[in-house]
Short mmCIF file of C-alpha atoms and ligand atoms in Angstrom, two decimals:
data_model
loop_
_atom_site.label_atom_id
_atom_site.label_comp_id
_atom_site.label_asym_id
_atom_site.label_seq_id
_atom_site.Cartn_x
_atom_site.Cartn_y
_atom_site.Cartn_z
CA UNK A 1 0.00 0.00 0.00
CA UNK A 2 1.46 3.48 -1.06
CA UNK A 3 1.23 5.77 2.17
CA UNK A 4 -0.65 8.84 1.23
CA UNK A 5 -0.78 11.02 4.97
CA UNK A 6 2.01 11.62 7.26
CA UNK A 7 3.55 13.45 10.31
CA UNK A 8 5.51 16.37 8.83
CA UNK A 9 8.18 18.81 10.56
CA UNK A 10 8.72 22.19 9.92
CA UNK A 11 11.42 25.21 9.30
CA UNK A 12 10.96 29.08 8.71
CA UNK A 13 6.59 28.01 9.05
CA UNK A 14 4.53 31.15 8.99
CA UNK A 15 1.39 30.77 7.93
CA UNK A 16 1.16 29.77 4.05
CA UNK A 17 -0.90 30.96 1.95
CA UNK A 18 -3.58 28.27 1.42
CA UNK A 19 -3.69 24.49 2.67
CA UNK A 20 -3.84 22.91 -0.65
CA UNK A 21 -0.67 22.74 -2.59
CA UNK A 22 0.92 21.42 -6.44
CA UNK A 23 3.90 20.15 -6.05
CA UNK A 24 5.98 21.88 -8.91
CA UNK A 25 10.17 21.53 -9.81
CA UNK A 26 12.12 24.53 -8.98
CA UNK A 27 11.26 26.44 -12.50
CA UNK A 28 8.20 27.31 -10.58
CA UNK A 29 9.06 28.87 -7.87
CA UNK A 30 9.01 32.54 -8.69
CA UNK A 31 4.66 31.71 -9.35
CA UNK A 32 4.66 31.98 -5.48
CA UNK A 33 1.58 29.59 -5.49
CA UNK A 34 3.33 26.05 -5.80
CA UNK A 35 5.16 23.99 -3.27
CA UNK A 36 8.60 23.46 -4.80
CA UNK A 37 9.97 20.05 -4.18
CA UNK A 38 13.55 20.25 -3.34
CA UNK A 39 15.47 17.03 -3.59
CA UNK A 40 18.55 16.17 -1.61
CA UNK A 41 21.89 18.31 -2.93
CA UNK A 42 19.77 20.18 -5.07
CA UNK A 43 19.61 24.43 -4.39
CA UNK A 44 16.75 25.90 -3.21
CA UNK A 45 15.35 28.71 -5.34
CA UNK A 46 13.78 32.00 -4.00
CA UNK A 47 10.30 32.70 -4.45
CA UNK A 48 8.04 29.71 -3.56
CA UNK A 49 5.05 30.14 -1.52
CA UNK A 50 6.01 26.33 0.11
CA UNK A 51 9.19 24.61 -0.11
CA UNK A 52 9.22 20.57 0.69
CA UNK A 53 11.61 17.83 0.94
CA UNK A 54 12.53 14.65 2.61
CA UNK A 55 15.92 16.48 3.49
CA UNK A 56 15.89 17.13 6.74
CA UNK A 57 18.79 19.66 6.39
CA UNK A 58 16.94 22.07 3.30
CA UNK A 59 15.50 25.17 5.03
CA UNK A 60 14.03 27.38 2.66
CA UNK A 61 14.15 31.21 2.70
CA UNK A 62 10.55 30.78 3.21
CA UNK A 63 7.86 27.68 4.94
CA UNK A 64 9.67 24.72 4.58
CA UNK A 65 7.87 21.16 5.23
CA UNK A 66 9.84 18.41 5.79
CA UNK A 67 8.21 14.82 4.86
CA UNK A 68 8.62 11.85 6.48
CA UNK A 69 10.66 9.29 4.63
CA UNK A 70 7.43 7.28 3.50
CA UNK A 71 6.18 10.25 1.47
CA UNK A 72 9.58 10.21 -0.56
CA UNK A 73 7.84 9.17 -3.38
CA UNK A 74 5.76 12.50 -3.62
CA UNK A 75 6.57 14.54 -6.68
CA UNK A 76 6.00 17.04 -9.42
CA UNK A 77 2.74 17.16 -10.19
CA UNK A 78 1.05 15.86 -6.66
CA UNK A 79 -1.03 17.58 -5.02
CA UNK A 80 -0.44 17.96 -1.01
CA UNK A 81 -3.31 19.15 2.10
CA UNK A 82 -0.85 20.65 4.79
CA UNK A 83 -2.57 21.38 8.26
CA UNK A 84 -2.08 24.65 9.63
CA UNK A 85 0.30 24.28 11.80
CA UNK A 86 2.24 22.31 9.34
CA UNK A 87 2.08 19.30 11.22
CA UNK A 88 0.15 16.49 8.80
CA UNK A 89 0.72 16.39 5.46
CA UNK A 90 -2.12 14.53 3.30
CA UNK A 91 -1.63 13.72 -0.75
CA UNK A 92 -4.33 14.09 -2.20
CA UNK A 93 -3.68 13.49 -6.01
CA UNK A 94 -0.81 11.50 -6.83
CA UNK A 95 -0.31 12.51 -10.34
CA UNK A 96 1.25 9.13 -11.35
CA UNK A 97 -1.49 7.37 -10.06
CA UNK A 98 -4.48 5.99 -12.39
CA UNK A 99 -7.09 6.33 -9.76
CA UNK A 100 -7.75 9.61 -8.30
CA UNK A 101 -10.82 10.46 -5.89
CA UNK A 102 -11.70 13.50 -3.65
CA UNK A 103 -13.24 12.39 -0.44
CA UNK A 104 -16.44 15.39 -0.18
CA UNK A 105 -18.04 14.19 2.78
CA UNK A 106 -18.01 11.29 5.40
CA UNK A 107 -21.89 11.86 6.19
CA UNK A 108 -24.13 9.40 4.69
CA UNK A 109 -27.88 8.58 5.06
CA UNK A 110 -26.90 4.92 4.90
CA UNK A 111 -24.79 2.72 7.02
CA UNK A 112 -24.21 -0.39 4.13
CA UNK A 113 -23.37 -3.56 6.07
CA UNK A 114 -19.84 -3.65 3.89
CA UNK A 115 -19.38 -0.19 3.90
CA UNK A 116 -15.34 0.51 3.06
CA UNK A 117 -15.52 4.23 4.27
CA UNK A 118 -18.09 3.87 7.70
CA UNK A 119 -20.07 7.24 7.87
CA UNK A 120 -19.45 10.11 10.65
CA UNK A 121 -22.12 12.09 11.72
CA UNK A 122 -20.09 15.19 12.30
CA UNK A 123 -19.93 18.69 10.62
CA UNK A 124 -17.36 18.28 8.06
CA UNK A 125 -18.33 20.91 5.21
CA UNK A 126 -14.84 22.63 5.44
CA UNK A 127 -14.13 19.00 2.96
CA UNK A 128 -16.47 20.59 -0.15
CA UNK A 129 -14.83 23.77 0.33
CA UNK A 130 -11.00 21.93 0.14
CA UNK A 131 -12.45 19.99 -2.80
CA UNK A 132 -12.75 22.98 -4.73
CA UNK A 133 -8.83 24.32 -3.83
CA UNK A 134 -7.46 20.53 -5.02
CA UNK A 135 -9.76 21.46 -8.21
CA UNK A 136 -7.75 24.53 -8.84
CA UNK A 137 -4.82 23.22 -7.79
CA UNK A 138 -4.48 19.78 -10.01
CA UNK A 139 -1.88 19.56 -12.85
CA UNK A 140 -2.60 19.95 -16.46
CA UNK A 141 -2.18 16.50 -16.80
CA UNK A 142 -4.76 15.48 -14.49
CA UNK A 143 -7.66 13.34 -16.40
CA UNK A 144 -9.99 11.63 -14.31
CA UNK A 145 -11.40 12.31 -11.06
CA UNK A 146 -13.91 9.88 -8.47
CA UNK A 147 -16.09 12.10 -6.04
CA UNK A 148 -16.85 9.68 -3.00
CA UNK A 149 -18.13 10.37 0.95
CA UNK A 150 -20.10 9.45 2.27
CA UNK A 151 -22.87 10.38 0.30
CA UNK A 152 -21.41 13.37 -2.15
CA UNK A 153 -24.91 14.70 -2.47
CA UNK A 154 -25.24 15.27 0.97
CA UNK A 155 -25.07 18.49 0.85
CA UNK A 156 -27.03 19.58 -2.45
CA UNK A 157 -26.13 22.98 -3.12
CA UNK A 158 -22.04 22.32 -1.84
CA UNK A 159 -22.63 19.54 -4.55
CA UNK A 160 -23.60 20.98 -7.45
CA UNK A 161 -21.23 24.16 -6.58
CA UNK A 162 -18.30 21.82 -6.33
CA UNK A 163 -19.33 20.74 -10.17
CA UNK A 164 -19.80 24.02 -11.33
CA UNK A 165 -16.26 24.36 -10.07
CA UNK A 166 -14.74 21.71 -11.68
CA UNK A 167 -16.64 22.62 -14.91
CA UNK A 168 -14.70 26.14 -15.02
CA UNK A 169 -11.57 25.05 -13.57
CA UNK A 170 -10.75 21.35 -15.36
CA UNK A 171 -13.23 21.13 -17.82
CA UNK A 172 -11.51 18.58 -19.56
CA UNK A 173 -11.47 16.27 -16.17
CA UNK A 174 -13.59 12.80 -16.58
CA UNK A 175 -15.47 12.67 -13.46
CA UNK A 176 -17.27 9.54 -11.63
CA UNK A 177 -19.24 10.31 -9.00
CA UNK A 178 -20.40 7.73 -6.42
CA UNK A 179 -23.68 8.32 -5.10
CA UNK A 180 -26.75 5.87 -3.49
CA UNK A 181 -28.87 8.09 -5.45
CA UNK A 182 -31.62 8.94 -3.50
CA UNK A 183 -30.99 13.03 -3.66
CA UNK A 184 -31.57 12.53 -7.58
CA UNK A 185 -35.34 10.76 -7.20
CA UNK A 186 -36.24 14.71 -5.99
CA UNK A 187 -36.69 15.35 -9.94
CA UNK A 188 -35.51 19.22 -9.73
CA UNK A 189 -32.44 17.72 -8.18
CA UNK A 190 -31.97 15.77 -11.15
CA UNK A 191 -32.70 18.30 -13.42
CA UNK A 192 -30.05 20.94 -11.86
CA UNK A 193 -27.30 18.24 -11.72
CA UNK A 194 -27.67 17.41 -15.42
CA UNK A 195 -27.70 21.20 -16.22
CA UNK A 196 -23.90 21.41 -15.30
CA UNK A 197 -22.27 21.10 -18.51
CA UNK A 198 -19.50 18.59 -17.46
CA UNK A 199 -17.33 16.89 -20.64
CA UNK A 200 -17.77 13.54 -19.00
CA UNK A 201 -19.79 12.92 -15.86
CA UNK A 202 -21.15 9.84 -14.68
CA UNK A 203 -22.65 9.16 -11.57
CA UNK A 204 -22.14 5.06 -9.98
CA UNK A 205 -25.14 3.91 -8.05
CA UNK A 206 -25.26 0.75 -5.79
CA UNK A 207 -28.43 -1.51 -6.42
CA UNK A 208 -27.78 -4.68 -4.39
CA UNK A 209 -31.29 -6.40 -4.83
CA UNK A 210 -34.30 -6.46 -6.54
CA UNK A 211 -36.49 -7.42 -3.45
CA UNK A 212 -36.43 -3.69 -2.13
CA UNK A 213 -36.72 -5.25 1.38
CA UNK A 214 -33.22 -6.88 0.48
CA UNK A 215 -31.76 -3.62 -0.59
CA UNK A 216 -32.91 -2.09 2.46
CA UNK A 217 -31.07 -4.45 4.81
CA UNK A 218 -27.86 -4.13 2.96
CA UNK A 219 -28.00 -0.16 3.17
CA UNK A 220 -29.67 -0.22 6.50
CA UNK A 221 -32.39 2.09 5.36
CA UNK A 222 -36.09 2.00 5.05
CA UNK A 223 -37.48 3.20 1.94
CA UNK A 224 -34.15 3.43 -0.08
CA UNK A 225 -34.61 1.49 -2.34
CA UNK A 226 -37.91 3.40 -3.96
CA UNK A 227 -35.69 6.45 -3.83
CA UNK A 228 -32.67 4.76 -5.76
CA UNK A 229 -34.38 3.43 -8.42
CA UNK A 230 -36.96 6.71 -8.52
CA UNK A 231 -32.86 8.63 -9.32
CA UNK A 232 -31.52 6.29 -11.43
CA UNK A 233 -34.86 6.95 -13.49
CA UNK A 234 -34.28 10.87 -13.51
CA UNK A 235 -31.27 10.84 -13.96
CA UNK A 236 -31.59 8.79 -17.30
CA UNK A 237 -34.69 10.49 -17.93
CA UNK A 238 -32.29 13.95 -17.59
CA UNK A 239 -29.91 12.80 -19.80
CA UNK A 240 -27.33 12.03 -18.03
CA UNK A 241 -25.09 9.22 -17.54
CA UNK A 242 -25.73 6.22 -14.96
CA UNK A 243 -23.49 3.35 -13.65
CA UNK A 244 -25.45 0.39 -11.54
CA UNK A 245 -22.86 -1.22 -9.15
CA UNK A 246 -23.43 -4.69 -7.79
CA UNK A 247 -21.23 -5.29 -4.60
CA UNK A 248 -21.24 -9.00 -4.46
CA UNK A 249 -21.51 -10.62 -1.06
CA UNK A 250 -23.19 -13.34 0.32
CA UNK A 251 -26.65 -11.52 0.94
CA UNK A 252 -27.68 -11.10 -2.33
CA UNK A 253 -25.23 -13.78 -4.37
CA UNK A 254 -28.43 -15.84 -4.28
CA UNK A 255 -30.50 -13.77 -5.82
CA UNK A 256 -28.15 -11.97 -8.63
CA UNK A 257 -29.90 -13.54 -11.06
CA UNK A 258 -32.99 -11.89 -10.23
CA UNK A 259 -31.62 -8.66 -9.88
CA UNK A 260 -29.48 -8.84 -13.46
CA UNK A 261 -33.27 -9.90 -14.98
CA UNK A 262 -34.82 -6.60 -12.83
CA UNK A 263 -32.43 -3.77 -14.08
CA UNK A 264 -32.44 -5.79 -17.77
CA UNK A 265 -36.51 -5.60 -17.92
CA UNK A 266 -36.28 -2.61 -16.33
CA UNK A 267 -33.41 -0.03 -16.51
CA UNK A 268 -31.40 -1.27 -19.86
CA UNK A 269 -31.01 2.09 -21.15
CA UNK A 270 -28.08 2.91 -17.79
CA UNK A 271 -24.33 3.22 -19.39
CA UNK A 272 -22.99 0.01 -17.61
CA UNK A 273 -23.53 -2.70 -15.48
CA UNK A 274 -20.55 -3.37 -12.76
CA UNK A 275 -20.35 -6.23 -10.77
CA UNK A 276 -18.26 -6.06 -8.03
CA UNK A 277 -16.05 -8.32 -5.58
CA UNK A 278 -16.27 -6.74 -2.27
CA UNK A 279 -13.39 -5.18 -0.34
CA UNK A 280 -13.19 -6.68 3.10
CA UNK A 281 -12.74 -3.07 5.20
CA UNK A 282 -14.34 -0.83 7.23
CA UNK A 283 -17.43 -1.98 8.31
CA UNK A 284 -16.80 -5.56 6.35
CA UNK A 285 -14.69 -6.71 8.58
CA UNK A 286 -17.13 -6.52 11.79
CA UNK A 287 -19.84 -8.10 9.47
CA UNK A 288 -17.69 -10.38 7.53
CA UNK A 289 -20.13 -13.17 8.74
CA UNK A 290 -22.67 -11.66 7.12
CA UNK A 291 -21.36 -10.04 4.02
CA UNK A 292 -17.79 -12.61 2.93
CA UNK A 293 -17.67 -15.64 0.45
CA UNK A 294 -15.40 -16.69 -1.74
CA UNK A 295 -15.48 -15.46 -5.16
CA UNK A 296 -14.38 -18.59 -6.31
CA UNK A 297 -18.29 -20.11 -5.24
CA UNK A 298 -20.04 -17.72 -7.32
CA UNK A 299 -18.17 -18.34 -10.45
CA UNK A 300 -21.73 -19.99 -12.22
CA UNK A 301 -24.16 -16.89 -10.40
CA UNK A 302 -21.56 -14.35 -11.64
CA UNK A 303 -21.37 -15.70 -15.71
CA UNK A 304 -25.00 -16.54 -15.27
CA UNK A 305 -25.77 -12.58 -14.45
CA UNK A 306 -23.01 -11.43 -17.10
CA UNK A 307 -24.65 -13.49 -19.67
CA UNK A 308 -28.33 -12.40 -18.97
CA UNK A 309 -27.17 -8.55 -18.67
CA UNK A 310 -25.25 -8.52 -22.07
CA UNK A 311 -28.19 -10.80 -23.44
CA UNK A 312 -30.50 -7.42 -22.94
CA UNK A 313 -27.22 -5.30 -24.60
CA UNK A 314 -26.49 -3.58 -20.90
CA UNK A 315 -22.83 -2.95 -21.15
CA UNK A 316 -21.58 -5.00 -18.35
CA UNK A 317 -17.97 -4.84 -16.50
CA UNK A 318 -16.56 -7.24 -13.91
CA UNK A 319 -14.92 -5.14 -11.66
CA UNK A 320 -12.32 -6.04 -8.22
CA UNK A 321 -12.13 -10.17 -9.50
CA UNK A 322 -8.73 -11.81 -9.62
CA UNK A 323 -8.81 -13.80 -13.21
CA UNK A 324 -8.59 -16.79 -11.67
CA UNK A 325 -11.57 -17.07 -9.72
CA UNK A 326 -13.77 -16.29 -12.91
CA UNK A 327 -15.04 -18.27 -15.98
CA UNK A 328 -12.19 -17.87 -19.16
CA UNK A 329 -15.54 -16.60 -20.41
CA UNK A 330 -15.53 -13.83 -18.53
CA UNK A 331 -11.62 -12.25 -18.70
CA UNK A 332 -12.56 -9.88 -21.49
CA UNK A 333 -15.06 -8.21 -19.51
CA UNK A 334 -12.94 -7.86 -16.24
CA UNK A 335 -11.43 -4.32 -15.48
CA UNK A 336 -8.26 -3.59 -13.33
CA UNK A 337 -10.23 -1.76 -11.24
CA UNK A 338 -8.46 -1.60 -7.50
CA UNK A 339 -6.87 1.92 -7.10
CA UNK A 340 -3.27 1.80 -7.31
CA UNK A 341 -2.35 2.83 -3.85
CA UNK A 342 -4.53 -0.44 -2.31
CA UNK A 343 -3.45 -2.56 -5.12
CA UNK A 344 -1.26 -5.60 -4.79
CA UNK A 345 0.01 -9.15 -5.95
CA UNK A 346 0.39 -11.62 -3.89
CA UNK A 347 3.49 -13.97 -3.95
CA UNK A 348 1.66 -16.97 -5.88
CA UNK A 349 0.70 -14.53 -8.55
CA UNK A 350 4.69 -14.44 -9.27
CA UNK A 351 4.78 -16.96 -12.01
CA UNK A 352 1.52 -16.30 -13.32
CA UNK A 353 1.15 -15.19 -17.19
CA UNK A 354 -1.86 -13.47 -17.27
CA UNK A 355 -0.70 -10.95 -13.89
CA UNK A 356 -0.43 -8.09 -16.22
CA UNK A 357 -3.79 -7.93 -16.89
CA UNK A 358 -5.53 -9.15 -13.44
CA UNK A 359 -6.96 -6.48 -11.23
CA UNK A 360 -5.26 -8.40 -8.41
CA UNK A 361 -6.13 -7.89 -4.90
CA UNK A 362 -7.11 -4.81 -2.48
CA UNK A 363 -4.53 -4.66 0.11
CA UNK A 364 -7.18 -3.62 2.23
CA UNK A 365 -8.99 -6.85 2.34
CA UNK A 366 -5.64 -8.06 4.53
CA UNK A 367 -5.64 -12.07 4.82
CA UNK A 368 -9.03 -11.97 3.74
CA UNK A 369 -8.86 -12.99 0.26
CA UNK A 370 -10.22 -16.59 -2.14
CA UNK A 371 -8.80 -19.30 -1.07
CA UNK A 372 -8.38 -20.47 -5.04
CA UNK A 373 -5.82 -17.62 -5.96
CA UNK A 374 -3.60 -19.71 -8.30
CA UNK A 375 -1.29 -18.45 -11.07
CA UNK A 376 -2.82 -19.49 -14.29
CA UNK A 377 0.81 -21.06 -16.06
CA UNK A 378 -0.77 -22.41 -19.20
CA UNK A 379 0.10 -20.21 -21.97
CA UNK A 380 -2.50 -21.92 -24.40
CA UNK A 381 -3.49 -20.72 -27.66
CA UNK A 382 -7.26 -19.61 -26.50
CA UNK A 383 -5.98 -18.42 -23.45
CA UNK A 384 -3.73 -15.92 -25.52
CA UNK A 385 -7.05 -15.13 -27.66
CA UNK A 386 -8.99 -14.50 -24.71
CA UNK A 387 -6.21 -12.11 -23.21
CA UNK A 388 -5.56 -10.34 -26.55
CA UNK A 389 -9.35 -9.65 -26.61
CA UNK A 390 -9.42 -8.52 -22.94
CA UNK A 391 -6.22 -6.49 -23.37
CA UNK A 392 -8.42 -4.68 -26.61
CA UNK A 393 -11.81 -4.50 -23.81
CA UNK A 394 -10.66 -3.14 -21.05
CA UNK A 395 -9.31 -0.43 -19.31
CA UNK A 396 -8.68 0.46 -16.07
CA UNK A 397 -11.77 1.89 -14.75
S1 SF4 B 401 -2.57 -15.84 -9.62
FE1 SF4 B 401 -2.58 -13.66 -9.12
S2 SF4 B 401 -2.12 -12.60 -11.04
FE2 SF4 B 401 -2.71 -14.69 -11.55
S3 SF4 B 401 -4.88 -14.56 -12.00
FE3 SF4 B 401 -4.67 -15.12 -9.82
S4 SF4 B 401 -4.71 -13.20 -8.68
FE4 SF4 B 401 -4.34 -12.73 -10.85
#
């Protein structure tokens, strides 16, 4: 796991300018409005509004923050949170990384039984308002963006401000937002969010069930449901692009099937079908008893629901499974899809062929993982096939 947040010392700290910092290489310093990243033996220019280094001997001619050792892989490009008093230090875009989300809000008006990120009930607006300083602070060569909580829409108007933002400031960003999408069955809500001219918005909505009363239980919420499907309708009804996500656990593994038939009878028309493996973290872990099997014992539900999905022509993506614990059938629609920083191989993968392309594990999940992980050391002649057409399908998502 890549560390992202550290303990941070300082020299020469007055008060910078803002919390929210791009890292930049000494060319930039006389901007005033980048941290300059000064690497061991190298000068240190004049001018920067931040100055930051794993050298514990660099003291800049103005705040200087010196990272931990962990952090020595920040660089040009990243984007850094400092606290005021210069005593955390938080990355919050790692400019190398293919994954890149902005946390808006840890409030939620569910509490999911496998819930990664467990909801806080606490005032924590000020995380909308940073939001829109990373915004303005990401690199040129920043591309694609997730919004996650909590529940993102949480706070409507701090919502749709934050895309207005992002719409003036990065307009060419791709942007996935991940929502339970009850704010969007209000209609006007729907309406407004589709209104912000975004290049490339989507929004990814969990439907777990398609026994409502199932759905409810997994989000431990009356009535949600009714309201998710009501915004997934608006929302398509708007215009505007919709992801269903499928966490797959051993609540509703029974009954995929019948929800893969409900959202093909039903909702056909959303952009993409993903069905997910779950990551065992947060409040997983408690509830593991509840919520874990092995994704190697759903192999037959999982092709079963791929097969009826893409049947209907709903664009369908396996998302989180290692190759192989699914079907050869289903390789060319499975999508590296574990962020980089929580991403890892574990030592049987090592002589496996088709590593390159499998999503591998979250390093999250600790020991908690399929029991049938086993590198795949045939090199057949459909196996290559089925990798060349994967390697053409998929992307990471
Ligand atoms: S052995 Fe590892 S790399 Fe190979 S398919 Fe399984 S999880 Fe993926």
């Amino acid at each position: 796991m890549i560390p992202l947040t550290g303990r941070t010392t300082t020299s020469n700290w007055t008060h910078p300018a803002t919390d929210v910092w791009q890292v930049a290489d000494a060319a930039h310093a006389e901007a005033g409005h980048h941290a300059v990243l000064v690497r061991p033996g190298e000068p240190t220019p004049q001018g920067a509004g931040l100055y930051v280094t794993t050298d514990p001997q660099v003291a800049g001619p103005g705040p200087t923050l010196h990272l931990p050792v962990k952090l020595s892989h920040v660089d040009v490009g990243d984007v850094l949170a400092v606290t005021d008093d210069g005593s955390r230090v938080s990355v919050v875009w790692k400019a190398s990384a293919v994954h890149n989300s902005i946390l808006l809000t840890e409030r939620c008006d569910h509490y999911c039984l496998m819930c990664s990120q467990p909801p806080k009930e606490r005032d924590d607006s000020f995380l909308y308002e940073r939001a829109r300083r990373i915004i303005t602070a990401l690199p040129a060569t920043a591309r694609a963006l997730s919004l996650t909580g909590g529940e993102p829409t949480i706070d409507p108007d701090a919502f749709l401000g934050l895309l207005r933002h992002i719409a003036q400031a990065a307009p060419e960003l791709s942007t996935h937002i991940l929502s339970n999408g009850r704010r969007f069955a209000d209609p006007q809500f729907a309406h407004s969010y589709a209104s912000v001219e975004l290049r490339d918005v989507m929004v990814g909505i969990p439907l777990y069930a398609a026994d409502p009363s199932l759905h409810d239980y997994i989000v431990q919420a009356e009535g949600a449901f009714s309201e998710t499907v009501k915004g997934i309708l608006n929302l398509t009804a708007a215009g505007a692009s919709v992801e269903i996500r499928i966490v797959l656990q051993k609540t509703n593994i029974d009954h995929l099937g019948e929800t893969a038939h409900f959202i093909a009878r039903n909702l056909p028309f959303v952009n993409q079908v993903a069905l997910m493996g779950l990551e065992m973290t947060g409040l997983a872990k408690p509830n593991q008893n509840l919520v874990w099997v092995d994704p190697h014992h759903y192999r037959a539900e999982l092709k079963a629901a791929h097969r009826i999905l893409t049947t209907a022509h709903v664009p369908t993506r396996i998302y989180n499974h290692q190759l192989c614990v699914l079907e050869r059938e289903l390789w060319p629609a499975a999508v590296q899809s574990i962020s980089d920083w929580k991403n890892a191989y574990p030592v049987e993968c090592e002589p496996c062929v088709v590593r390159d392309q499998c999503a591998g594990v979250f390093t999250t999940s600790g020991t908690r993982l399929s029991a049938h992980l086993e590198p795949i050391t045939r090199d057949t002649n459909s196996d290559r096939r089925t990798l060349n057409e994967k390697i053409a399908q998929s992307s990471r998502g």
